[in-house]
Tab-separated table of C-alpha atoms in Angstrom:
chain	number	residue	atom	x	y	z
A	24	MET	CA	13.601	13.084	49.587
A	25	ARG	CA	15.844	10.059	49.804
A	26	SER	CA	19.519	10.544	50.543
A	27	TRP	CA	22.179	9.600	48.083
A	28	CYS	CA	22.398	6.312	49.926
A	29	LYS	CA	19.002	5.500	48.406
A	30	HIS	CA	20.493	5.851	44.936
A	31	ILE	CA	23.687	3.829	45.157
A	32	ILE	CA	24.569	0.290	46.139
A	33	LYS	CA	25.368	-0.195	49.833
A	34	ARG	CA	27.780	-2.964	50.521
A	35	SER	CA	28.245	-4.730	53.827
A	36	LEU	CA	30.041	-2.876	56.588
A	37	TYR	CA	33.193	-3.869	58.381
A	38	SER	CA	34.696	-2.396	61.519
A	39	CYS	CA	37.543	0.067	61.060
A	40	SER	CA	40.042	-2.431	62.455
A	41	ARG	CA	39.074	-5.068	59.907
A	42	ILE	CA	39.367	-2.564	57.058
A	43	ILE	CA	42.874	-1.631	58.193
A	44	ILE	CA	43.839	-5.324	58.440
A	45	CYS	CA	42.502	-5.949	54.939
A	46	MET	CA	44.528	-3.049	53.594
A	47	ILE	CA	47.702	-4.357	55.230
A	48	MET	CA	47.040	-7.772	53.721
A	49	LEU	CA	46.415	-6.132	50.368
A	50	GLN	CA	49.821	-4.478	50.428
A	51	ALA	CA	51.455	-7.817	51.213
A	52	SER	CA	49.659	-9.785	48.520
A	53	VAL	CA	49.171	-7.337	45.667
A	54	CYS	CA	52.300	-8.583	43.920
A	55	ALA	CA	50.690	-12.004	43.471
A	56	GLN	CA	47.371	-10.633	42.295
A	57	PRO	CA	46.220	-9.060	39.024
A	58	PRO	CA	46.511	-5.262	39.039
A	59	ALA	CA	43.670	-3.910	41.199
A	60	LYS	CA	41.081	-1.574	39.729
A	61	VAL	CA	38.135	-1.207	42.126
A	62	TYR	CA	35.328	1.271	42.787
A	63	THR	CA	33.051	0.068	45.584
A	64	ILE	CA	30.947	1.068	48.588
A	65	LYS	CA	31.382	-0.195	52.140
A	66	ASN	CA	30.832	1.133	55.634
A	67	GLY	CA	28.953	4.145	54.284
A	68	LYS	CA	31.935	5.271	52.237
A	69	MET	CA	33.105	5.164	48.648
A	70	TYR	CA	36.425	3.429	48.020
A	71	ILE	CA	38.708	3.614	45.001
A	72	GLN	CA	41.664	1.247	44.783
A	73	LEU	CA	44.175	1.356	41.933
A	74	SER	CA	47.340	-0.626	41.471
A	75	LYS	CA	50.353	1.274	40.201
A	76	LYS	CA	51.043	-1.645	37.875
A	77	LEU	CA	48.086	-0.630	35.712
A	78	SER	CA	48.758	0.663	32.238
A	79	GLU	CA	47.832	4.240	31.365
A	80	ALA	CA	45.105	2.982	29.032
A	81	SER	CA	43.588	0.887	31.806
A	82	VAL	CA	43.521	3.894	34.151
A	83	ASP	CA	41.933	6.031	31.422
A	84	SER	CA	39.212	3.422	30.911
A	85	PHE	CA	38.511	3.275	34.665
A	86	ILE	CA	38.251	7.062	34.907
A	87	SER	CA	35.918	7.192	31.909
A	88	GLN	CA	33.721	4.361	33.208
A	89	TYR	CA	33.002	6.071	36.537
A	90	GLU	CA	33.169	9.710	35.368
A	91	LEU	CA	36.133	10.552	37.654
A	92	GLN	CA	37.823	13.162	35.475
A	93	ASP	CA	37.477	15.914	38.117
A	94	LEU	CA	39.651	14.012	40.606
A	95	ALA	CA	42.868	14.247	38.565
A	96	LEU	CA	43.559	10.613	39.406
A	97	LYS	CA	46.252	10.289	36.744
A	98	GLN	CA	48.200	13.192	38.231
A	99	PHE	CA	47.969	11.575	41.666
A	100	PHE	CA	48.798	8.214	40.135
A	101	ASN	CA	51.933	9.551	38.414
A	102	ASN	CA	53.341	12.239	40.711
A	103	GLY	CA	51.295	12.288	43.925
A	104	PHE	CA	49.296	15.473	43.139
A	105	GLU	CA	46.657	15.563	45.927
A	106	ASP	CA	44.929	18.940	45.519
A	107	SER	CA	42.008	17.755	43.396
A	108	LEU	CA	41.325	14.787	45.645
A	109	LYS	CA	41.233	16.919	48.782
A	110	LYS	CA	39.133	19.575	47.040
A	111	PHE	CA	36.381	17.030	46.456
A	112	GLY	CA	36.588	15.562	49.966
A	113	TRP	CA	38.573	12.393	49.299
A	114	GLU	CA	40.912	10.986	51.963
A	115	ILE	CA	44.073	9.049	51.128
A	116	VAL	CA	44.025	5.831	53.137
A	117	MET	CA	47.011	4.105	51.542
A	118	ASN	CA	49.631	5.259	49.054
A	119	ASN	CA	52.850	3.362	48.348
A	120	GLU	CA	54.832	1.958	45.460
A	121	LEU	CA	52.272	-0.811	44.911
A	122	GLY	CA	49.135	1.296	44.669
A	123	PHE	CA	46.720	3.511	46.558
A	124	ILE	CA	43.318	3.507	48.231
A	125	ILE	CA	41.232	6.659	48.643
A	126	THR	CA	37.871	7.028	50.367
A	127	LYS	CA	35.079	9.525	50.775
A	128	ALA	CA	31.960	9.511	52.960
A	129	LEU	CA	28.640	9.359	51.139
A	130	SER	CA	27.054	12.815	51.019
A	131	SER	CA	23.406	13.748	50.611
A	132	PHE	CA	21.945	13.390	47.128
A	133	ASP	CA	19.678	16.326	47.942
A	134	GLU	CA	22.670	18.609	48.395
A	135	MET	CA	23.636	18.259	44.756
A	136	LYS	CA	22.164	21.258	42.993
A	137	ASN	CA	23.701	20.551	39.608
A	138	PRO	CA	21.501	18.086	37.639
A	139	ALA	CA	24.559	16.899	35.712
A	140	ASP	CA	26.156	15.769	38.993
A	141	ARG	CA	23.071	13.728	39.815
A	142	ILE	CA	23.086	12.120	36.377
A	143	ARG	CA	26.727	11.139	36.799
A	144	LEU	CA	25.941	9.561	40.167
A	145	MET	CA	23.101	7.574	38.646
A	146	GLU	CA	25.437	6.387	35.882
A	147	LYS	CA	27.938	5.237	38.496
A	148	GLN	CA	25.159	3.409	40.278
A	149	ALA	CA	24.156	1.679	37.042
A	150	ALA	CA	27.732	0.460	36.524
A	151	LEU	CA	27.885	-0.884	40.087
A	152	ASN	CA	24.448	-2.455	39.757
A	153	ALA	CA	25.695	-4.344	36.720
A	154	GLU	CA	28.372	-5.908	38.929
A	155	PHE	CA	25.888	-6.848	41.659
A	156	PRO	CA	22.520	-7.522	39.981
A	157	ALA	CA	19.394	-8.063	42.096
A	158	VAL	CA	18.934	-11.542	40.667
A	159	SER	CA	22.210	-13.202	39.850
A	160	PRO	CA	22.536	-14.206	36.190
A	161	GLY	CA	24.152	-17.369	34.951
A	162	VAL	CA	22.955	-19.457	37.895
A	163	VAL	CA	21.752	-22.861	36.705
A	164	TYR	CA	20.694	-24.177	40.111
A	165	GLY	CA	20.829	-23.327	43.799
A	166	TYR	CA	19.499	-24.475	47.139
A	167	ASN	CA	19.352	-23.268	50.733
A	168	LYS	CA	21.322	-24.630	53.687
A	169	PHE	CA	20.112	-23.311	57.034
A	170	ARG	CA	20.868	-24.615	60.514
A	171	ASP	CA	18.707	-24.131	63.625
A	172	LYS	CA	15.902	-22.693	61.496
A	173	LEU	CA	13.993	-23.556	58.366
A	174	ALA	CA	14.656	-21.850	55.048
A	175	PHE	CA	12.774	-18.581	54.662
A	176	GLU	CA	9.104	-19.175	53.900
A	177	ILE	CA	7.971	-18.384	50.359
A	178	ARG	CA	4.301	-17.452	50.365
A	179	LYS	CA	1.798	-17.812	47.530
A	180	ASP	CA	1.937	-14.078	46.771
A	181	SER	CA	5.712	-14.355	46.036
A	182	VAL	CA	6.508	-12.715	49.368
A	183	VAL	CA	9.525	-14.117	51.230
A	184	LEU	CA	9.564	-14.045	55.032
A	185	PHE	CA	13.111	-13.170	56.142
A	186	TYR	CA	13.804	-14.223	59.723
A	187	LEU	CA	16.639	-13.287	62.068
A	188	ARG	CA	16.720	-15.571	65.071
A	189	ASN	CA	17.401	-14.125	68.564
A	190	ASN	CA	18.754	-10.548	68.934
A	191	THR	CA	15.516	-9.740	70.797
A	192	LYS	CA	17.227	-7.051	72.869
A	193	ALA	CA	18.296	-5.075	69.819
A	194	SER	CA	16.632	-1.686	69.482
A	195	LYS	CA	16.570	-1.665	65.667
A	196	VAL	CA	17.137	-4.277	62.954
A	197	MET	CA	17.121	-3.591	59.217
A	198	LEU	CA	17.364	-5.885	56.211
A	199	ALA	CA	19.414	-5.041	53.109
A	200	GLY	CA	20.437	-6.993	50.052
A	201	SER	CA	20.755	-7.184	46.308
A	202	PHE	CA	16.957	-6.965	46.094
A	203	ASN	CA	16.981	-3.329	47.300
A	204	THR	CA	20.452	-2.207	46.124
A	205	TRP	CA	21.763	-2.673	49.663
A	206	THR	CA	19.850	0.338	50.983
A	207	PRO	CA	20.381	0.202	54.783
A	208	ASP	CA	17.376	2.194	56.009
A	209	GLU	CA	14.551	0.963	53.774
A	210	LEU	CA	13.451	-2.468	55.074
A	211	ALA	CA	12.804	-2.307	58.816
A	212	MET	CA	12.348	-5.678	60.484
A	213	THR	CA	9.639	-6.324	63.094
A	214	ARG	CA	10.419	-7.756	66.524
A	215	THR	CA	8.828	-11.089	67.503
A	216	ASP	CA	9.116	-13.256	70.596
A	217	SER	CA	11.988	-15.213	68.987
A	218	GLY	CA	13.721	-12.681	66.730
A	219	TRP	CA	12.942	-10.320	63.862
A	220	ILE	CA	10.994	-10.697	60.594
A	221	ALA	CA	10.566	-8.781	57.338
A	222	PHE	CA	8.520	-9.410	54.199
A	223	VAL	CA	10.057	-8.919	50.737
A	224	LYS	CA	8.388	-9.636	47.389
A	225	LEU	CA	10.805	-11.491	45.114
A	226	SER	CA	10.887	-13.698	42.045
A	227	PRO	CA	12.753	-17.007	41.666
A	228	GLY	CA	16.511	-16.598	41.661
A	229	LYS	CA	19.580	-15.999	43.770
A	230	TYR	CA	19.861	-13.108	46.228
A	231	TRP	CA	22.499	-11.767	48.599
A	232	TYR	CA	21.493	-10.198	51.929
A	233	LYS	CA	22.620	-9.003	55.352
A	234	PHE	CA	21.009	-7.923	58.611
A	235	ILE	CA	21.838	-4.552	60.193
A	236	VAL	CA	21.543	-4.917	63.972
A	237	ASN	CA	21.772	-1.593	65.821
A	238	GLY	CA	23.762	-0.216	62.901
A	239	ASN	CA	26.122	-3.193	62.639
A	240	TRP	CA	26.047	-5.205	59.408
A	241	THR	CA	26.100	-8.964	59.937
A	242	THR	CA	25.655	-12.127	57.932
A	243	ASP	CA	22.973	-14.631	58.893
A	244	ASN	CA	24.650	-16.957	61.397
A	245	ASP	CA	22.044	-19.645	60.704
A	246	ASN	CA	22.751	-19.668	56.967
A	247	ARG	CA	25.545	-21.909	55.724
A	248	GLN	CA	25.455	-20.339	52.262
A	249	ASN	CA	27.836	-17.357	52.343
A	250	GLU	CA	29.800	-15.812	49.480
A	251	ASN	CA	32.539	-13.235	49.133
A	252	ASP	CA	31.714	-10.690	46.438
A	253	GLY	CA	35.357	-10.260	45.485
A	254	LYS	CA	35.520	-6.813	47.069
A	255	GLY	CA	36.067	-7.817	50.697
A	256	ASN	CA	32.415	-8.329	51.633
A	257	THR	CA	30.923	-11.636	52.771
A	258	ASN	CA	27.153	-11.870	52.245
A	259	SER	CA	24.532	-14.487	53.036
A	260	VAL	CA	22.869	-16.167	50.049
A	261	PHE	CA	19.189	-17.019	49.681
A	262	TYR	CA	17.602	-18.910	46.795
A	263	TYR	CA	13.979	-18.297	45.970
A	264	THR	CA	13.275	-21.867	44.880
A	265	ASN	CA	10.874	-22.654	42.058
A	266	THR	CA	10.954	-26.461	42.005
A	267	VAL	CA	10.510	-29.276	44.528
A	268	PHE	CA	11.713	-32.757	43.631
A	269	HIS	CA	9.401	-35.413	45.099
A	270	LEU	CA	9.997	-39.136	45.447
A	271	ASN	CA	7.032	-40.980	46.884
A	272	GLY	CA	7.538	-44.057	49.055
A	273	PHE	CA	10.938	-45.602	49.886
A	274	SER	CA	10.221	-44.993	53.574
A	275	ASN	CA	12.792	-47.620	54.585
A	276	ALA	CA	15.635	-45.962	52.670
A	277	ASN	CA	18.486	-44.507	54.696
A	278	LYS	CA	19.712	-41.877	52.225
A	279	VAL	CA	18.176	-40.455	49.067
A	280	PHE	CA	19.829	-37.941	46.743
A	281	VAL	CA	18.799	-36.222	43.527
A	282	ALA	CA	21.361	-35.539	40.786
A	283	GLY	CA	21.103	-34.254	37.266
A	284	SER	CA	22.481	-32.305	34.372
A	285	PHE	CA	22.161	-29.093	36.430
A	286	ASN	CA	24.817	-30.204	38.974
A	287	ASP	CA	26.937	-32.316	36.588
A	288	TRP	CA	25.422	-35.500	38.066
A	289	ARG	CA	27.275	-35.220	41.372
A	290	PRO	CA	25.681	-38.075	43.354
A	291	ASN	CA	26.231	-36.975	46.967
A	292	GLU	CA	25.518	-33.244	46.851
A	293	LEU	CA	21.726	-32.827	47.017
A	294	ALA	CA	20.461	-34.868	49.954
A	295	MET	CA	16.677	-35.147	50.024
A	296	THR	CA	14.636	-34.772	53.233
A	297	LYS	CA	12.341	-37.496	54.495
A	298	THR	CA	8.645	-36.600	54.634
A	299	VAL	CA	5.454	-38.348	55.684
A	300	ASP	CA	4.931	-39.915	52.257
A	301	GLY	CA	8.456	-40.032	50.820
A	302	TRP	CA	11.344	-37.657	50.126
A	303	GLU	CA	11.667	-34.113	48.806
A	304	PHE	CA	14.213	-31.459	47.883
A	305	PRO	CA	13.402	-27.785	47.092
A	306	ILE	CA	15.709	-26.165	44.540
A	307	TYR	CA	16.042	-23.190	42.209
A	308	LEU	CA	16.436	-24.178	38.555
A	309	ALA	CA	16.969	-21.764	35.679
A	310	ASP	CA	14.756	-21.904	32.608
A	311	GLY	CA	15.640	-24.787	30.353
A	312	THR	CA	15.569	-28.572	30.082
A	313	HIS	CA	16.978	-30.511	33.026
A	314	THR	CA	17.504	-34.273	33.191
A	315	TYR	CA	17.732	-35.991	36.567
A	316	ARG	CA	17.611	-39.238	38.552
A	317	PHE	CA	17.224	-40.242	42.195
A	318	ILE	CA	19.849	-42.247	44.097
A	319	VAL	CA	18.210	-44.462	46.738
A	320	ASP	CA	20.787	-46.054	49.049
A	321	GLY	CA	23.266	-46.017	46.171
A	322	VAL	CA	20.888	-47.264	43.472
A	323	TRP	CA	20.100	-44.876	40.585
A	324	ILE	CA	16.449	-44.774	39.501
A	325	THR	CA	14.275	-42.604	37.272
A	326	ASP	CA	11.375	-40.664	38.756
A	327	PRO	CA	8.505	-43.207	38.864
A	328	ASP	CA	5.923	-40.403	38.797
A	329	ASN	CA	7.365	-38.559	35.786
A	330	LYS	CA	6.582	-39.970	32.341
A	331	ASP	CA	8.824	-37.439	30.563
A	332	LYS	CA	12.109	-39.254	29.900
A	333	LEU	CA	15.103	-39.087	27.580
A	334	PRO	CA	17.527	-41.907	26.745
A	335	ASN	CA	20.993	-41.842	28.268
A	336	GLU	CA	24.378	-43.345	27.508
A	337	LEU	CA	23.676	-46.350	29.777
A	338	LYS	CA	20.891	-47.592	27.489
A	339	ASP	CA	18.496	-46.452	30.183
A	340	TYR	CA	16.523	-43.261	30.713
A	341	ASN	CA	16.767	-40.000	32.630
A	342	SER	CA	13.728	-38.167	33.915
A	343	VAL	CA	13.138	-34.735	32.396
A	344	LEU	CA	12.001	-31.431	33.871
A	345	ARG	CA	11.272	-28.519	31.526
A	346	ILE	CA	11.001	-24.930	32.767
A	347	GLY	CA	9.984	-22.180	30.354
A	348	LYS	CA	8.728	-22.098	26.796
A	349	PRO	CA	9.973	-24.632	24.213
A	350	SER	CA	11.804	-23.734	21.017
A	351	LEU	CA	10.911	-25.785	17.951
A	352	PHE	CA	13.952	-27.129	16.110
A	353	LYS	CA	13.080	-28.012	12.509
A	354	LEU	CA	14.991	-29.651	9.698
A	355	ASN	CA	13.299	-29.593	6.301
A	356	ASN	CA	13.668	-32.389	3.752
A	357	TYR	CA	15.777	-35.503	4.457
A	358	LYS	CA	12.551	-37.505	4.169
A	359	ASP	CA	14.468	-40.690	3.394
A	360	ALA	CA	16.600	-40.476	6.518
A	361	LYS	CA	16.117	-43.198	9.105
A	362	GLN	CA	17.292	-41.240	12.146
A	363	VAL	CA	17.986	-37.571	12.929
A	364	ILE	CA	19.553	-36.467	16.205
A	365	LEU	CA	19.837	-32.932	17.603
A	366	THR	CA	23.021	-32.090	19.483
A	367	GLY	CA	24.305	-28.778	20.834
A	368	SER	CA	25.902	-26.710	23.520
A	369	PHE	CA	22.644	-26.946	25.504
A	370	ASN	CA	23.118	-30.712	26.119
A	371	LYS	CA	26.926	-30.768	26.035
A	372	TRP	CA	26.888	-32.095	22.462
A	373	ARG	CA	25.515	-35.479	23.450
A	374	LYS	CA	24.635	-37.683	20.484
A	375	ASP	CA	22.430	-40.220	22.256
A	376	GLU	CA	19.680	-38.117	23.725
A	377	LEU	CA	17.619	-35.840	21.455
A	378	PHE	CA	16.001	-37.861	18.677
A	379	MET	CA	13.967	-35.741	16.277
A	380	THR	CA	10.505	-36.772	15.051
A	381	ARG	CA	9.645	-37.270	11.389
A	382	THR	CA	7.021	-34.877	9.945
A	383	ALA	CA	5.405	-34.384	6.527
A	384	THR	CA	8.085	-31.856	5.553
A	385	GLY	CA	11.120	-33.158	7.425
A	386	TRP	CA	12.027	-33.483	11.083
A	387	GLU	CA	11.354	-31.504	14.260
A	388	LEU	CA	11.833	-31.505	18.021
A	389	PRO	CA	10.499	-29.077	20.667
A	390	TYR	CA	13.143	-28.340	23.297
A	391	THR	CA	12.959	-25.896	26.200
A	392	LEU	CA	15.805	-23.400	26.619
A	393	GLY	CA	16.320	-20.285	28.703
A	394	PRO	CA	17.618	-16.944	27.381
A	395	GLY	CA	21.043	-17.263	25.846
A	396	ASN	CA	23.160	-18.038	22.794
A	397	TYR	CA	23.380	-21.654	21.689
A	398	GLU	CA	25.269	-23.605	19.033
A	399	TYR	CA	23.879	-26.827	17.596
A	400	ARG	CA	24.040	-29.358	14.778
A	401	VAL	CA	21.958	-32.259	13.501
A	402	ILE	CA	23.158	-35.795	12.838
A	403	VAL	CA	21.437	-37.408	9.863
A	404	ASP	CA	21.982	-41.175	9.743
A	405	GLY	CA	25.320	-40.757	11.522
A	406	LYS	CA	26.546	-37.779	9.474
A	407	GLU	CA	26.852	-34.442	11.245
A	408	ILE	CA	25.590	-31.473	9.259
A	409	ALA	CA	24.844	-27.842	9.965
A	410	HIS	CA	21.270	-26.642	9.704
A	411	PRO	CA	21.046	-25.529	6.050
A	412	GLN	CA	18.526	-22.759	6.753
A	413	ASP	CA	20.578	-21.084	9.478
A	414	LEU	CA	23.608	-18.862	9.646
A	415	LEU	CA	26.741	-20.808	10.418
A	416	THR	CA	29.358	-20.558	13.109
A	417	ILE	CA	32.691	-22.311	13.095
A	418	ASN	CA	33.742	-24.482	16.005
A	419	ASP	CA	37.222	-25.610	16.971
A	420	LEU	CA	37.073	-28.511	14.529
A	421	ASN	CA	36.291	-26.138	11.650
A	422	LYS	CA	32.843	-27.673	11.265
A	423	GLY	CA	29.817	-25.541	10.687
A	424	ASN	CA	27.404	-25.129	13.608
A	425	SER	CA	24.064	-23.383	13.582
A	426	TYR	CA	23.322	-20.962	16.361
A	427	LEU	CA	20.142	-19.983	18.136
A	428	ILE	CA	19.853	-16.696	20.026
A	429	LEU	CA	16.970	-16.445	22.472
A	430	ASN	CA	15.841	-13.168	24.063
A	431	ALA	CA	18.453	-10.951	22.408
A	432	ASN	CA	18.923	-7.900	24.620
A	433	TYR	CA	21.716	-6.006	22.885
A	434	THR	CA	22.461	-4.940	19.311
A	435	PHE	CA	26.059	-4.382	18.224
A	436	ARG	CA	26.283	-1.629	15.610
A	437	LEU	CA	29.154	-0.522	13.399
A	438	LYS	CA	28.515	2.438	11.136
A	439	GLY	CA	30.167	2.856	7.780
A	440	TYR	CA	32.437	0.403	5.956
A	441	PRO	CA	30.088	0.121	2.940
A	442	ASP	CA	32.642	-1.784	0.878
A	443	ALA	CA	33.450	-4.387	3.530
A	444	LYS	CA	32.783	-7.979	2.474
A	445	LYS	CA	32.630	-9.581	5.919
A	446	VAL	CA	32.201	-8.021	9.359
A	447	PHE	CA	32.167	-10.029	12.581
A	448	VAL	CA	31.890	-9.208	16.285
A	449	ALA	CA	33.929	-11.200	18.785
A	450	GLY	CA	34.359	-10.981	22.532
A	451	ASP	CA	34.283	-12.785	25.847
A	452	PHE	CA	30.738	-13.921	24.986
A	453	ASN	CA	31.963	-16.255	22.185
A	454	ASP	CA	35.525	-16.978	23.354
A	455	TRP	CA	36.815	-14.335	20.909
A	456	HIS	CA	36.075	-16.515	17.904
A	457	PRO	CA	36.818	-14.362	14.825
A	458	SER	CA	34.160	-15.746	12.493
A	459	SER	CA	31.226	-17.033	14.519
A	460	PHE	CA	29.017	-13.938	14.850
A	461	ASP	CA	28.515	-12.657	11.322
A	462	MET	CA	27.166	-9.087	11.300
A	463	LYS	CA	24.571	-8.129	8.670
A	464	LYS	CA	24.283	-4.860	6.808
A	465	GLU	CA	21.208	-2.746	7.569
A	466	GLY	CA	21.257	0.668	5.896
A	467	ASP	CA	24.591	2.298	6.680
A	468	GLU	CA	25.291	0.007	9.657
A	469	TRP	CA	26.541	-3.484	10.313
A	470	VAL	CA	24.452	-5.060	13.105
A	471	PHE	CA	24.319	-8.215	15.194
A	472	ARG	CA	21.764	-8.974	17.933
A	473	LEU	CA	22.880	-11.059	20.879
A	474	HIS	CA	21.841	-12.071	24.374
A	475	LEU	CA	24.350	-10.749	26.923
A	476	SER	CA	24.320	-11.450	30.646
A	477	PRO	CA	24.362	-8.496	33.065
A	478	GLY	CA	27.827	-7.246	33.832
A	479	LYS	CA	30.971	-6.292	31.972
A	480	HIS	CA	31.825	-7.544	28.476
A	481	LEU	CA	34.873	-6.995	26.253
A	482	TYR	CA	34.589	-7.073	22.473
A	483	LYS	CA	36.003	-6.053	19.075
A	484	PHE	CA	34.894	-5.898	15.472
A	485	ILE	CA	36.667	-7.771	12.657
A	486	VAL	CA	36.314	-5.999	9.302
A	487	ASP	CA	37.609	-8.087	6.412
A	488	GLY	CA	40.055	-9.783	8.766
A	489	LYS	CA	41.219	-6.605	10.536
A	490	TRP	CA	40.515	-6.373	14.286
A	491	MET	CA	39.396	-2.999	15.650
A	492	ILE	CA	37.775	-1.515	18.731
A	493	ASP	CA	34.322	0.013	18.432
A	494	PRO	CA	34.730	3.585	17.073
A	495	GLY	CA	31.302	4.441	18.494
A	496	ASN	CA	32.254	3.470	22.056
A	497	ASN	CA	34.601	5.688	24.039
A	498	GLU	CA	35.082	3.099	26.768
A	499	TRP	CA	37.947	0.694	26.240
A	500	GLU	CA	40.789	-0.898	28.136
A	501	ARG	CA	44.119	-2.563	27.447
A	502	ASP	CA	44.730	-6.159	28.517
A	503	GLU	CA	47.929	-7.705	29.815
A	504	GLN	CA	49.029	-8.606	26.288
A	505	GLY	CA	48.761	-4.986	25.178
A	506	ASN	CA	45.557	-5.440	23.174
A	507	ASP	CA	42.902	-2.713	23.257
A	508	ASN	CA	39.314	-3.952	23.737
A	509	SER	CA	36.032	-2.094	23.806
A	510	VAL	CA	34.117	-2.321	27.089
A	511	LEU	CA	30.370	-2.814	27.370
A	512	TRP	CA	28.286	-2.843	30.550
A	513	ILE	CA	24.909	-4.595	30.552
A	514	GLY	CA	22.552	-3.654	33.380
A	515	GLN	CA	20.038	-5.918	35.065
């Protein structure tokens, strides 16, 4: 049976000297940083770091989140009581007036006889997985930057060929990453005459990875895309690309770039590569509608081979690429209108791009969007109105906006309050707006369905103007202003 290491995220390993250096730096800089509250895995050990500037409520929330009640962390936090920590095998690495760090080696999952202990470990894993999902959410675009070797080959069967150059004298090389919860002994690489290879089946998206050479974790030296995960680990980044921009011809051009709505139209970021018949650039793009243009030796042009275009603010056109299934926006009536324009958060509220088409019953426009929550309005002959058939939100200008929720993956529920007139949910997912997400009564509950990205979310309910944490959720924390907020974790 797999060890516990098979059931919990493995983060990249650092040498003992580097860990000690990091801890010294932490002590020197913690005053300038937000109060630390970390549970992570590195170097085959669990680490807990808590700042002594944390409020009692924040510590309680941390203990509840990771099921750490047995450790008596609050007693250690307040008066240095160590007995419970030592009883459960934890070692105190640092403890001063600023905070403390404790660590414990990963033990065998098989040794845990109590099923409840195993369940708690799996719950901890789920919380950590939410912080480091296999495919990173919220990524609009991404591309690979390798030196001395080509980007990893993506085969027709969705299998990616990972390649570590050199290291031919190593006795053992493993591959680990967000695609296998950083398990260090699962993906063995095969030696070749020029390095090591491994095959991993993936889907389009962003992935973090590392090589483990003779037990030593290392980033890919040939990969220029590296990221720090915020917990002291630097990982290599690979994008499974799903799109290739092609520009045929222009063989005499010196430099060709592609730019679009996905990278905020930065003109010198995405340099295309010259090919036999033109130029190309492989890229990962999230589901949705993307507008773009090519820049050939400084001159902006539309894609001559793409007939799908939308007007832009320069009285010209942008080429369009649509990934995913379209949503049909409809506006009934207004048959006498001369022009109806759709504008929303999905196109940065532009008013010169999405012109709706007249139908027998009104107006409509198909538009491709990925999973998410979107606000929008329509402009009828220059007058902005909210969609009369939809529920309304309120933006900063106190104007009504319609909202569209695609692929809702979570339902907020508040039981009771039968006499309440209005109940809303607000949180970091809608900038804490108090009246945008209007909950509806279903039986003895108030409910609202929403799409939430993987990870941590803070929220509250507003019942007839009164803010309150979720009485059905025991997990909460206090922010720096002294406000209590309910905590929700969404897994991948």
